[in-house]
Coordinates of C-alpha atoms and ligand atoms in Angstrom, one line a residue:
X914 CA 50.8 104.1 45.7
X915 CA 54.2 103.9 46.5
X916 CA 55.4 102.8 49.8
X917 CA 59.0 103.7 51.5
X918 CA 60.3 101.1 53.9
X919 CA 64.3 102.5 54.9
X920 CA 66.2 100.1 56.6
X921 CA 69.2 100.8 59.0
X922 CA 71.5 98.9 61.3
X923 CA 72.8 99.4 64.6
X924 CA 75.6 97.8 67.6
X925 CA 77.7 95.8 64.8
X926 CA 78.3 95.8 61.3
X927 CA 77.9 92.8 58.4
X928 CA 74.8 91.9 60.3
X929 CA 73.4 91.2 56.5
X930 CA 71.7 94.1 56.2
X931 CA 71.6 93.5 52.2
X932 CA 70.4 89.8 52.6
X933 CA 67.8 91.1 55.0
X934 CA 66.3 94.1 52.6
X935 CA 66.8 91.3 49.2
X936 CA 64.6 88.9 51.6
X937 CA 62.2 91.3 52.0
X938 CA 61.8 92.5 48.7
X939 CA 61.2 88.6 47.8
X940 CA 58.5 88.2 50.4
X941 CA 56.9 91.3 49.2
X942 CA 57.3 90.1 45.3
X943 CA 55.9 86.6 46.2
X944 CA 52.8 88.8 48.2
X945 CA 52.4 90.2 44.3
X946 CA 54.5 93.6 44.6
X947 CA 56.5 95.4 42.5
X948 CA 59.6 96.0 44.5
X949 CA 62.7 97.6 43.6
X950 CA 66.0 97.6 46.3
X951 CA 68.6 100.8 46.3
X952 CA 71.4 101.4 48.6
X953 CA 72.4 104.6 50.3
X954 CA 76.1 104.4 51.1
X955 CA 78.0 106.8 53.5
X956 CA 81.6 106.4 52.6
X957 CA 83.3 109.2 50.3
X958 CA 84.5 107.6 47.0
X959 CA 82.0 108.7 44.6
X960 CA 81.0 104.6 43.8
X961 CA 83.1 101.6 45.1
X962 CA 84.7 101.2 41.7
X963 CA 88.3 102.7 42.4
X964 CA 88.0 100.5 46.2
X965 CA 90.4 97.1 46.8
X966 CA 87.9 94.6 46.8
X967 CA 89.5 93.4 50.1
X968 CA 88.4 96.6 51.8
X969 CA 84.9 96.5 50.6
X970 CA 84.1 93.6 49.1
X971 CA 83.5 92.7 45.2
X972 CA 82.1 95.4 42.9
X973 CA 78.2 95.0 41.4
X974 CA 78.3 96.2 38.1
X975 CA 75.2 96.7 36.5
X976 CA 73.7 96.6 32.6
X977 CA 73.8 100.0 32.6
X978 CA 77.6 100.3 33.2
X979 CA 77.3 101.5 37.0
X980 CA 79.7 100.2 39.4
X981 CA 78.0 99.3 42.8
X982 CA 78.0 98.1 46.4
X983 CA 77.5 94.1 46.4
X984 CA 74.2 94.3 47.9
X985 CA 73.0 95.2 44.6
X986 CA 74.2 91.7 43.6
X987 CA 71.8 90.2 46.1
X988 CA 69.7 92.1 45.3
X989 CA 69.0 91.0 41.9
X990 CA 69.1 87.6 43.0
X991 CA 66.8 87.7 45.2
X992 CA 64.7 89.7 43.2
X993 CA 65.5 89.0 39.5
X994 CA 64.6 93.2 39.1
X995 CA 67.8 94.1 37.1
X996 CA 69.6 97.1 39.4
X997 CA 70.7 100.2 38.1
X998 CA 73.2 103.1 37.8
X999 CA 69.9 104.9 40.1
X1000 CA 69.7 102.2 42.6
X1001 CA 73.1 103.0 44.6
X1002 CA 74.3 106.7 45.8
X1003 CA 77.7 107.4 48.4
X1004 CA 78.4 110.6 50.1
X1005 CA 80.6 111.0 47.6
X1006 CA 78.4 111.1 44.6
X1007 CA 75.7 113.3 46.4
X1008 CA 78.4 115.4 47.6
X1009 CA 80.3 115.5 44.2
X1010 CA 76.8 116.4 42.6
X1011 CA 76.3 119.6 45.1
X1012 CA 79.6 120.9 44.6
X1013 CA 79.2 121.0 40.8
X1014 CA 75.8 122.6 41.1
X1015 CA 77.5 125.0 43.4
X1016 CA 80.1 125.7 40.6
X1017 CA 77.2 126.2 38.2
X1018 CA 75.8 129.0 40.3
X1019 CA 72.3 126.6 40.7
X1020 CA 71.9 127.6 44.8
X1021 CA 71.8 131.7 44.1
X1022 CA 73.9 133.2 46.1
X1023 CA 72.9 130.2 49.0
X1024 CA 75.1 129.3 51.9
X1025 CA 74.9 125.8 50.6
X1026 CA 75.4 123.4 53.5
X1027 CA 74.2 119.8 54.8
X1028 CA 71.1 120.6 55.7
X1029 CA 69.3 121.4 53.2
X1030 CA 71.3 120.9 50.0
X1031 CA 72.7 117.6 51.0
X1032 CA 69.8 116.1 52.4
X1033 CA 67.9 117.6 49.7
X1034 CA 70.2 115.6 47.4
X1035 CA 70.2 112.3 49.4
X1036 CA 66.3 112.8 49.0
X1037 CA 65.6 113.6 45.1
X1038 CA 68.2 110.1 44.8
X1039 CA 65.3 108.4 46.8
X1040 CA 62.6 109.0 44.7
X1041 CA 64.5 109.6 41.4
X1042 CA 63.6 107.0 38.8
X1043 CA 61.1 105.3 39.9
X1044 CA 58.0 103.0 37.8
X1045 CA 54.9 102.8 40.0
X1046 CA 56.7 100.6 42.3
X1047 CA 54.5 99.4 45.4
X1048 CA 57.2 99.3 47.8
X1049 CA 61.1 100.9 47.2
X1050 CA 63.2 99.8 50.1
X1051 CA 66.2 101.9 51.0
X1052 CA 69.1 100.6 52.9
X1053 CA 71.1 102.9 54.4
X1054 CA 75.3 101.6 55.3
X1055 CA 76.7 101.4 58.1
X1056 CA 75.6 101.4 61.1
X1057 CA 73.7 103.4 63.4
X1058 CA 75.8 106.1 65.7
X1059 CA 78.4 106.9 62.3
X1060 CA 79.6 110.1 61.7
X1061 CA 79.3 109.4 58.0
X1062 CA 76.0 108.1 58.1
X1063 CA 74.6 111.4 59.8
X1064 CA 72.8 112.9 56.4
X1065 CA 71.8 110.1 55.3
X1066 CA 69.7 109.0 58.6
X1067 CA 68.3 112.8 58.5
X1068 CA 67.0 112.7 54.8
X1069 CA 65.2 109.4 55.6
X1070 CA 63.7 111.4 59.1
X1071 CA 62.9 113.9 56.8
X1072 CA 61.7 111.8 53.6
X1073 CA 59.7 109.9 55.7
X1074 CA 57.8 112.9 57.7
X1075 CA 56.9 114.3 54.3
X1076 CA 55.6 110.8 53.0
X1077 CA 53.7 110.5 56.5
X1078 CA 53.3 107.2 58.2
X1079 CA 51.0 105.7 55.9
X1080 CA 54.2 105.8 53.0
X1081 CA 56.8 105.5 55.2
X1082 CA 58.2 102.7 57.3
X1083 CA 61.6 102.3 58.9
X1084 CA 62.8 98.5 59.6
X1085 CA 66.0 98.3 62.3
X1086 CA 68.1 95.4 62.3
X1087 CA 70.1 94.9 65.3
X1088 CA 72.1 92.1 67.4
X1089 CA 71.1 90.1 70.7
X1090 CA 74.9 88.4 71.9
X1091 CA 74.2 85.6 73.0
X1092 CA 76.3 85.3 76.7
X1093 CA 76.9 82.1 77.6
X1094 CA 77.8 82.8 81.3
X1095 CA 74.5 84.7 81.6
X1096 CA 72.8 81.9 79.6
X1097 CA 70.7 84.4 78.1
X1098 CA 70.0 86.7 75.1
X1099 CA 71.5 90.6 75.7
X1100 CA 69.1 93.0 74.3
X1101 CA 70.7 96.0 76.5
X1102 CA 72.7 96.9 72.9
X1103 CA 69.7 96.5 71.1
X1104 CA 67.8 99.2 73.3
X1105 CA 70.7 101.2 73.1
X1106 CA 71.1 101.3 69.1
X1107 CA 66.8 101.8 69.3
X1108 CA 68.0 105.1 71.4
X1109 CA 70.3 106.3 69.2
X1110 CA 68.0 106.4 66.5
X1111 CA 65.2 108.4 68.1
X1112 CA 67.8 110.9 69.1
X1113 CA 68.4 111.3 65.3
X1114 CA 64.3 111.9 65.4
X1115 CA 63.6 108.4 63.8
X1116 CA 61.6 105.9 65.7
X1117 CA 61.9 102.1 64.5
X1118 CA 58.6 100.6 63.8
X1119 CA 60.0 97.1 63.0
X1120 CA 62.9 95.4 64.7
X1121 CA 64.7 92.5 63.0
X1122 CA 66.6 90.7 65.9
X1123 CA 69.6 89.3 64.6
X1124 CA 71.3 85.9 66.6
X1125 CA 72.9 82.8 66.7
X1126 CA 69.8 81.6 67.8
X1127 CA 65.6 82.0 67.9
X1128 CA 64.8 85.2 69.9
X1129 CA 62.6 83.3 73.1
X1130 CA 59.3 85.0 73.5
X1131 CA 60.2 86.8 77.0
X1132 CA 63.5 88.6 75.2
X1133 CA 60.9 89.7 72.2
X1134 CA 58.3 91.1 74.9
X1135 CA 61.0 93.1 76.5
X1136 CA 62.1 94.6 73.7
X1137 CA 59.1 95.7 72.7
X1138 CA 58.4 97.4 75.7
X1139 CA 61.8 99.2 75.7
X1140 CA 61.9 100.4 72.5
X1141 CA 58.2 101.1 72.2
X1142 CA 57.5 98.7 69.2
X1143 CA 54.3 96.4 68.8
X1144 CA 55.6 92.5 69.8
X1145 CA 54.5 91.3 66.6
X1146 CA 56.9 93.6 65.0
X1147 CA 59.8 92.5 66.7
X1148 CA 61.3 90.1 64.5
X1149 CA 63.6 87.2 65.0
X1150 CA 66.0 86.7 62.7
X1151 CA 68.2 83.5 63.1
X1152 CA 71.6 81.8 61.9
X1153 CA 70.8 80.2 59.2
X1154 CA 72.6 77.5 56.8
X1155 CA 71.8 79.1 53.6
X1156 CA 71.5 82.7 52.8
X1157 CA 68.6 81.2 51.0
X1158 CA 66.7 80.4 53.7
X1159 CA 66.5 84.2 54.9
X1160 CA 63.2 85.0 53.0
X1161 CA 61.8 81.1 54.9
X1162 CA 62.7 82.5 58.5
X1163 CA 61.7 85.9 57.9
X1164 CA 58.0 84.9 57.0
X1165 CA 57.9 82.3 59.3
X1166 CA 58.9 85.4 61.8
X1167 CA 56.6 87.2 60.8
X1168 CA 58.8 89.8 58.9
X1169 CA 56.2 90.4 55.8
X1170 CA 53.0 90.1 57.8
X1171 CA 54.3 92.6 60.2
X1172 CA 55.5 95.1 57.2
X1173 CA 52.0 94.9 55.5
X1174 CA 49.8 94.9 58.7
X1175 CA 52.0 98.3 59.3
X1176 CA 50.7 99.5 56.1
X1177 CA 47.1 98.3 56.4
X1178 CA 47.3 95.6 53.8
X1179 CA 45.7 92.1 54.1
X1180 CA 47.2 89.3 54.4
X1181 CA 45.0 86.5 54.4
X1182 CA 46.3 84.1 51.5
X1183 CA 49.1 82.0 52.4
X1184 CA 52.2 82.9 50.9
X1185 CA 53.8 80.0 48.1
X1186 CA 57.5 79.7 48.6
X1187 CA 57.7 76.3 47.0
X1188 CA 60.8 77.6 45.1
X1189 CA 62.5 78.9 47.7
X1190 CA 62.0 75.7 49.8
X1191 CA 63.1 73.3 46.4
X1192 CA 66.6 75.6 46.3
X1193 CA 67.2 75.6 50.1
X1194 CA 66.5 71.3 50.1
X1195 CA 68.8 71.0 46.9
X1196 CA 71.4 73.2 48.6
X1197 CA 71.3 71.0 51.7
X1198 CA 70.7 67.5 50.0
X1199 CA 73.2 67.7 47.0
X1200 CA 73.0 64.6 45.6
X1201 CA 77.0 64.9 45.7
X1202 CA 80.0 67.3 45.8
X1203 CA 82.5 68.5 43.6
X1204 CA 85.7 70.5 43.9
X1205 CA 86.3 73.7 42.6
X1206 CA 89.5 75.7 42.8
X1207 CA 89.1 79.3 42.3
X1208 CA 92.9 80.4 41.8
X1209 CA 92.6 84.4 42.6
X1210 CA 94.3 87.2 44.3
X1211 CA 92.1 88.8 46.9
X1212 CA 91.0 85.0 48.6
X1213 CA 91.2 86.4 52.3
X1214 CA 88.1 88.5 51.9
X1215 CA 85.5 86.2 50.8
X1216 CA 82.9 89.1 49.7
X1217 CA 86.0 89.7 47.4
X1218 CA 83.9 87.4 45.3
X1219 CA 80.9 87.0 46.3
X1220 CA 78.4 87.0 42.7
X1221 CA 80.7 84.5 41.9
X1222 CA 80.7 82.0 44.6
X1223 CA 76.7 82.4 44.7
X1224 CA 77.2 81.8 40.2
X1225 CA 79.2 78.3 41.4
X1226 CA 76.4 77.3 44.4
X1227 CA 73.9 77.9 41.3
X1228 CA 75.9 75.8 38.9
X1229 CA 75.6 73.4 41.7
X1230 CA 72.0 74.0 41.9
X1231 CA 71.0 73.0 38.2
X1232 CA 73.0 69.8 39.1
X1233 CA 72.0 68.8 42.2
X1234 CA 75.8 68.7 43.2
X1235 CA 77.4 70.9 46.2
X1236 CA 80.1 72.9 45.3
X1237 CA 83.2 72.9 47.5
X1238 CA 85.1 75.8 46.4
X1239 CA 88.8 76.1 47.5
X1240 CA 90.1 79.7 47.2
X1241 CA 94.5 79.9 46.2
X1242 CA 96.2 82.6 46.1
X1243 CA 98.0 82.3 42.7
X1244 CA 101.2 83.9 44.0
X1245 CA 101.6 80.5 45.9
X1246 CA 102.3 79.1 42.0
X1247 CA 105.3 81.3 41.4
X1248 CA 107.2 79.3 44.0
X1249 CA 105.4 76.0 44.6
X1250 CA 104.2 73.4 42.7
X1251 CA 100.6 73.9 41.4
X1252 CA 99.8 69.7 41.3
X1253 CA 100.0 69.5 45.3
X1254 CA 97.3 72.4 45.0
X1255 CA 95.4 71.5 41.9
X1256 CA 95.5 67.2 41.3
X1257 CA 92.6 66.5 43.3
X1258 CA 90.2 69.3 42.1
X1259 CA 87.5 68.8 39.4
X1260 CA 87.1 72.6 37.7
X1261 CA 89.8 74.8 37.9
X1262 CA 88.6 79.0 37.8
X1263 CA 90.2 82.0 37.4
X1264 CA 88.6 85.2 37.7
X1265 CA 88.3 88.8 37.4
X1266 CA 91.6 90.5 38.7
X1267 CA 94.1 93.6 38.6
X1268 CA 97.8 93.9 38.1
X1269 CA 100.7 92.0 37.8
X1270 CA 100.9 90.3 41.5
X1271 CA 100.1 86.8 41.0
X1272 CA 99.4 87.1 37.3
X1273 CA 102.5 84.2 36.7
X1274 CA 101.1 82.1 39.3
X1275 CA 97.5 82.4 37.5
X1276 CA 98.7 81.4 34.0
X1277 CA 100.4 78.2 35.5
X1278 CA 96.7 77.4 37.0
X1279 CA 95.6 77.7 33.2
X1280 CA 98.7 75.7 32.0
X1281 CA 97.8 72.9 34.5
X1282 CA 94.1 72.5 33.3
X1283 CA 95.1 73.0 29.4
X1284 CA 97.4 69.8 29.5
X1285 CA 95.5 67.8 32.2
X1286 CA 92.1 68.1 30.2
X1287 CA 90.5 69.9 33.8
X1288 CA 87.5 71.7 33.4
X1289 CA 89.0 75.7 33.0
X1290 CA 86.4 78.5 33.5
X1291 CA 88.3 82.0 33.1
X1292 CA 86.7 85.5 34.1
X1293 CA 87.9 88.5 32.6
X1294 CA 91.6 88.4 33.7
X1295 CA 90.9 84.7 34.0
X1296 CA 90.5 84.7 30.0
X1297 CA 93.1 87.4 29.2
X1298 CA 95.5 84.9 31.4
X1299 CA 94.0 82.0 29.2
X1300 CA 95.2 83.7 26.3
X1301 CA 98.6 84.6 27.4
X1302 CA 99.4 80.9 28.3
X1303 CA 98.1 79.6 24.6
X1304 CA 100.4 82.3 23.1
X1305 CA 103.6 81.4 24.9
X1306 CA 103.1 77.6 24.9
X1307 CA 100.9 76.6 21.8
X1308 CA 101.7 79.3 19.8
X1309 CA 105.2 79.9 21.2
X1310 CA 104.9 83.8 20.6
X1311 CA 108.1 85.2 22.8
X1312 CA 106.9 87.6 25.7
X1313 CA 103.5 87.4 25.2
X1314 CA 101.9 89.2 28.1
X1315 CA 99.3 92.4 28.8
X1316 CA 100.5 95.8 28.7
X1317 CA 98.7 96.2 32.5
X1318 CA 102.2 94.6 33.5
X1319 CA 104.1 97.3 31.3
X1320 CA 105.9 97.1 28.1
X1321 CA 106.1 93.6 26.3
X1322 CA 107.3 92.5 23.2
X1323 CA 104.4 91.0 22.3
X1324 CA 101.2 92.7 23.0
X1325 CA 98.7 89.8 23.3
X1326 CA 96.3 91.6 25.6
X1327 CA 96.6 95.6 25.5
X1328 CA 94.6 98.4 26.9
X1329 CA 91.6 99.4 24.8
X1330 CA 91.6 103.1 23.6
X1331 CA 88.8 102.8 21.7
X1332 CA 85.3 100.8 21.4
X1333 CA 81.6 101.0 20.6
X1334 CA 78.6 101.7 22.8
X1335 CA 75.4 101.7 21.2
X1336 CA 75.9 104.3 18.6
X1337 CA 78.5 106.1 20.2
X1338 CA 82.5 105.7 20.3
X1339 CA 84.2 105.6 23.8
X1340 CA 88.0 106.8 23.9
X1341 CA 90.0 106.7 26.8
X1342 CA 93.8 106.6 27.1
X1343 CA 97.2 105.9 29.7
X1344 CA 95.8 109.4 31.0
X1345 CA 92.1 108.8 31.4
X1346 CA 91.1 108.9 35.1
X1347 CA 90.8 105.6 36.8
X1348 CA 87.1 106.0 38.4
X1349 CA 84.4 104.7 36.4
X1350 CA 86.4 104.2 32.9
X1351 CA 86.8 100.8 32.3
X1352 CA 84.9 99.1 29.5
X1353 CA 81.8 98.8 31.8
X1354 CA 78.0 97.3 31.9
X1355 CA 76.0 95.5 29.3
X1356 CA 77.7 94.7 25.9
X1357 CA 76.1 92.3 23.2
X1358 CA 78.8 89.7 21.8
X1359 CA 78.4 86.9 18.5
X1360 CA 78.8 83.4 19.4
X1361 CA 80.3 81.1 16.4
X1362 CA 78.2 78.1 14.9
X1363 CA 79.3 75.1 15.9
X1364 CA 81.6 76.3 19.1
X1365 CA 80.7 75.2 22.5
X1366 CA 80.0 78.3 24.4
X1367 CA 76.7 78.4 21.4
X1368 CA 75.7 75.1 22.2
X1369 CA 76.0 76.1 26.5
X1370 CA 74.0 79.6 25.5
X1371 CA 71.8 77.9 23.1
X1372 CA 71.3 80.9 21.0
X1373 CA 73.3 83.3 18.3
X1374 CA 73.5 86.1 20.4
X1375 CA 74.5 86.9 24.3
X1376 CA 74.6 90.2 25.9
X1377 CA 76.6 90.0 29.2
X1378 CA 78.3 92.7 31.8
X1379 CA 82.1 93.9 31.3
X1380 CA 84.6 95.6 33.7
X1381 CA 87.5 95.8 32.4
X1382 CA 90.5 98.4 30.7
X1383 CA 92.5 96.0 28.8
X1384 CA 91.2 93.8 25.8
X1385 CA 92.6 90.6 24.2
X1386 CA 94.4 91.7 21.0
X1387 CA 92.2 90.8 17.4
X1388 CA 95.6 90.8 15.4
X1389 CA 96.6 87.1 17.0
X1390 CA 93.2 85.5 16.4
X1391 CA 94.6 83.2 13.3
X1392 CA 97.9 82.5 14.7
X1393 CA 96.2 81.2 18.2
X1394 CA 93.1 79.6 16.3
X1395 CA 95.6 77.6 14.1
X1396 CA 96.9 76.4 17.5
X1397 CA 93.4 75.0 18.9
X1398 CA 92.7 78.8 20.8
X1399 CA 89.7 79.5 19.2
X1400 CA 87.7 82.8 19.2
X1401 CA 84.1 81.8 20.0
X1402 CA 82.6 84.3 20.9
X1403 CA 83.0 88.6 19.3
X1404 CA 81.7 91.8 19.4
X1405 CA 79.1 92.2 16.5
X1406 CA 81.7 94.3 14.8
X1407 CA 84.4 91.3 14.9
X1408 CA 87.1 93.7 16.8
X1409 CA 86.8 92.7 20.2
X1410 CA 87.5 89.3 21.2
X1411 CA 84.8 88.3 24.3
X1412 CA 85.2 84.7 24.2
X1413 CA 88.0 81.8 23.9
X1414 CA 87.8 78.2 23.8
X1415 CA 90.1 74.8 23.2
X1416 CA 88.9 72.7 20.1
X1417 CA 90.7 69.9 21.9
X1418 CA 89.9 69.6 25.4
X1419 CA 86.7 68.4 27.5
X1420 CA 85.5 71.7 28.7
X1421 CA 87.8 75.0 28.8
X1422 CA 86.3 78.4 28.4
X1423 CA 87.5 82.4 29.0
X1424 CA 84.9 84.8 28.8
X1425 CA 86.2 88.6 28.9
X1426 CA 83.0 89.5 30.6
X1427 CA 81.4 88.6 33.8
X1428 CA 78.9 85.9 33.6
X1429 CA 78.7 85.9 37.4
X1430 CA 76.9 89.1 37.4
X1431 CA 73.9 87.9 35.8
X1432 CA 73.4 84.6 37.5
X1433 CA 70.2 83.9 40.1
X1434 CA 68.9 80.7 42.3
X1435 CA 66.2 80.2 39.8
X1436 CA 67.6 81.2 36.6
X1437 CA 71.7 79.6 37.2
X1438 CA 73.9 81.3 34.5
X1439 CA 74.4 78.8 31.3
X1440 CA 77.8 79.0 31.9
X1441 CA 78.1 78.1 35.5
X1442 CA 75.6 75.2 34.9
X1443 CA 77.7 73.9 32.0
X1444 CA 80.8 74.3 34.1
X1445 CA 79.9 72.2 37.1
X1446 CA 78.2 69.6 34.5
X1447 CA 81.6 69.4 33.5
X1448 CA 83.7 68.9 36.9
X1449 CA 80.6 66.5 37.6
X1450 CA 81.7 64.1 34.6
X1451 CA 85.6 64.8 35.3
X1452 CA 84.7 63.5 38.9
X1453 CA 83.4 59.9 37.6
X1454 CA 86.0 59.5 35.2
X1455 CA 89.1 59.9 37.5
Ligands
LIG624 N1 92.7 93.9 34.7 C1 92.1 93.4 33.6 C2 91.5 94.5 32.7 O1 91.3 95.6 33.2 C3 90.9 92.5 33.9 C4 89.8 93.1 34.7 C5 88.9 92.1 35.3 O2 89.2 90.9 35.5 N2 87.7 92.5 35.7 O3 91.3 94.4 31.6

């Protein structure tokens, strides 16, 4: 049987809605269910793809090529169940899917309107691809008292009276302000954002109580009798020091207990978190710290990149060392000095990014850990940049650059027109749409005997996530390999160049895919772990 739990917030937003619904999911898989997480999101672009990461936050791309809301990314890491193209809808996708139907003449001669055909929509995503899951959790953006969020909150009422309340459960996760000239714990908004709900016909059954601090017992009672919810289902949910910790809290809160006494299931045995406890002590005990500098464009938003600061605290997790990271802006390059920035750092990383802004300041970054022997990781861009800098200064190639920054002489890195998926060729040109036609999702790649990206994976052949339009150009392999640029790693048909290294420095690496995307607490990303074992050993020798 399949059980619904939906999950909504209400009086602020970035509560951590998405770290609350992952830390459920893992309390429910550690009880022994199968679980799987999807994300309902009310804004109009049809996926977040075509979104500035510093409006929304970094893009989740998934194996099978779907670009999604970063809760996804948690996720999977909370979970380890791999998210897909199924598990994330927007307005604009359900929307964009009625229309077309519409066109098609589907709705026979209907009046086709909100209610039904777009809660009718919202509600065959719901259920849509499913595997005898015990429990799919559906969290719904945004925040209670939206306009946007309207059909969304009305497919769940209505999902959830057709599943009846033995199926159905809807989980609120709200905020108690902490006043300090009160001394006390507000829970007037909370009642409030409880109201607003049950005028949209939807009555919470659990509350999760977010604050700075424990929820006292008193506050707890009189929010359950306000908002007509069982004590024991009104849920404190605390600061915590490690997003890690969430699914330790929640249980001890009560969160799971509460969820499965709801649904009538036992819960007599005592739950094993060992290996969430052994993460959150290494996290908070690191044996010692090293510096990372992540030399980017969109720093000020730090969900800008968020799978790959988790990728670096993992890293940091496999050895027992805290990661500091210290996010530039590389524009800073292209009229100061990087040393000031970059002399006392240990790793030096440069990842995914878009367009010419602060593309100069990125490849001096690259330039500065090539000659100084500092541990390089590059992402995506972060490679493409890697390779630009070898072709101007090792292989003195005039105006080597990317054609994403217009017409150069030398085409080192140039947008892709054509490549394989599967069995099938994908084509796209300058006049291809933006949304959703990059090189995207899972793509397998060759690793060379002998390099040291096959000695980090350990095996022949990798399969990791791409995003990206432009693709480092085949045609310079020799003249960069004979240079020390060497291509390590290639698509199994030898055309498409997924991974760089230097034959003569301690650790320096560009990857033109995402290894970020695939890395979790309990299973760090080779990569990553490699990496930080690298800045570890650069940290005792200077
Ligand atoms: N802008 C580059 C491209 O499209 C790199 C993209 C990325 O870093 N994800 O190829």
């Amino acid at each position: 049987m399949t059980r619904f739990v939906f999950i909504t917030g209400g009086v602020v937003s970035s509560l951590g809605k998405g770290i609350s619904s992952a830390a459920l999911g893992a309390l429910l898989q550690a009880r022994g269910f199968k679980v799987r997480l999807r994300k309902l999101d009310p804004y109009l672009n049809v996926d977040p793809g075509t979104m500035s990461p510093t409006q929304h936050g970094e893009v989740f791309v998934t194996d099978d090529g779907a670009e999604t809301d970063l809760d996804l990314g948690h996720y999977e890491r909370f979970t380890g169940v791999s998210a897909r193209r199924s598990d994330n809808v927007t307005t604009g996708k359900i929307y964009s899917n009625v229309i077309s139907r519409e066109r098609k003449g589907v709705y026979l001669g209907a009046t086709v309107q909100v209610i039904p055909h777009i809660t009718d929509a919202i509600k065959e995503f719901i259920s849509a691809d499913l595997s005898d899951e015990d429990f799919v959790l559906c969290e719904v953006g945004g925040t209670v008292g939206d306009i946007e969020s309207l059909p969304f909150l009305e497919a769940i009422r209505q999902k959830a009276n057709e599943l009846g309340k033995d199926k159905s459960l809807f989980v609120h996760l709200t905020l108690l302000p902490h006043l300090s000239a009160a001394g006390e714990l507000k829970t007037k908004p909370t009642q409030h954002s409880v109201k607003e709900l049950q005028s949209m016909g939807i009555t919470a059954d659990v509350l999760l109580c977010r604050s700075d601090r424990e929820v006292p017992e008193d506050a707890r009672r009189k929010i359950a009798l306000f908002c007509n919810v069982k004590p024991e289902r009104v849920i404190s949910a605390p600061d915590v020091e490690t997003i890690y910790e969430v699914p330790l809290i929640y249980h001890e809160q009560g969160f799971d207990k509460a969820v499965c006494d709801y649904f009538g299931i036992e819960t007599s045995a005592k739950l094993n978190l060992r290996r969430w406890q052994d993460i959150v002590t290494r996290i908070k005990g690191p044996e010692s710290r090293v510096k990372i500098a992540v030399v980017g464009k969109y720093t000020e938003l730090p969900d800008a990149y968020k799978s790959l600061a988790e990728a670096l605290d993992h890293g940091g997790i496999a050895n027992n060392v805290g990661v500091n990271m210290d996010w530039i802006d590389s524009e800073i390059f292209e009229s100061e000095d990087v040393v000031h920035y970059l002399e006392d750092v240990q790793g030096i990383l440069v990842p995914g990014g878009f367009g010419e802004r602060g593309a100069e300041g990125k490849i001096a970054a690259v330039k500065f850990a090539r000659e100084r022997g500092v541990p390089y990781l590059g992402i995506c861009f972060g490679m493409q940049m890697a390779v630009i800098e070898a072709a101007r200064n090792l292989a003195s190639i005039d105006g080597a650059g990317s054609t994403e920054f217009g017409s150069v002489r030398n085409q080192v890195v140039g947008l892709l027109t054509e490549w394989k998926k599967g069995t099938t060729r994908e084509r796209r040109d300058q006049h291809t749409e933006l949304g959703g036609s990059m090189r995207l999702g899972a793509y397998p790649c060759k690793l060379s005997e002998g390099s040291l990206v096959r000695s980090v994976y350990g095996i022949e052949e990798i399969v990791e996530r791409h995003r990206h339009r432009y693709e480092v150009n085949i045609d310079y392999q020799q003249r960069l390999e004979e240079c020390g640029l060497i291509f390590s790693g290639l698509s199994p048909d030898g055309h498409l160049p997924e991974i760089v290294e230097l034959a003569d420095h301690p650790w320096f690496v560009g990857v033109q895919f995402h290894p970020e995307l695939r890395s979790k607490p309990f299973e760090p990303h080779p990569l990553f772990t490699a990496f930080i074992k690298a800045a570890v050993e650069r940290s005792r020798l200077v």
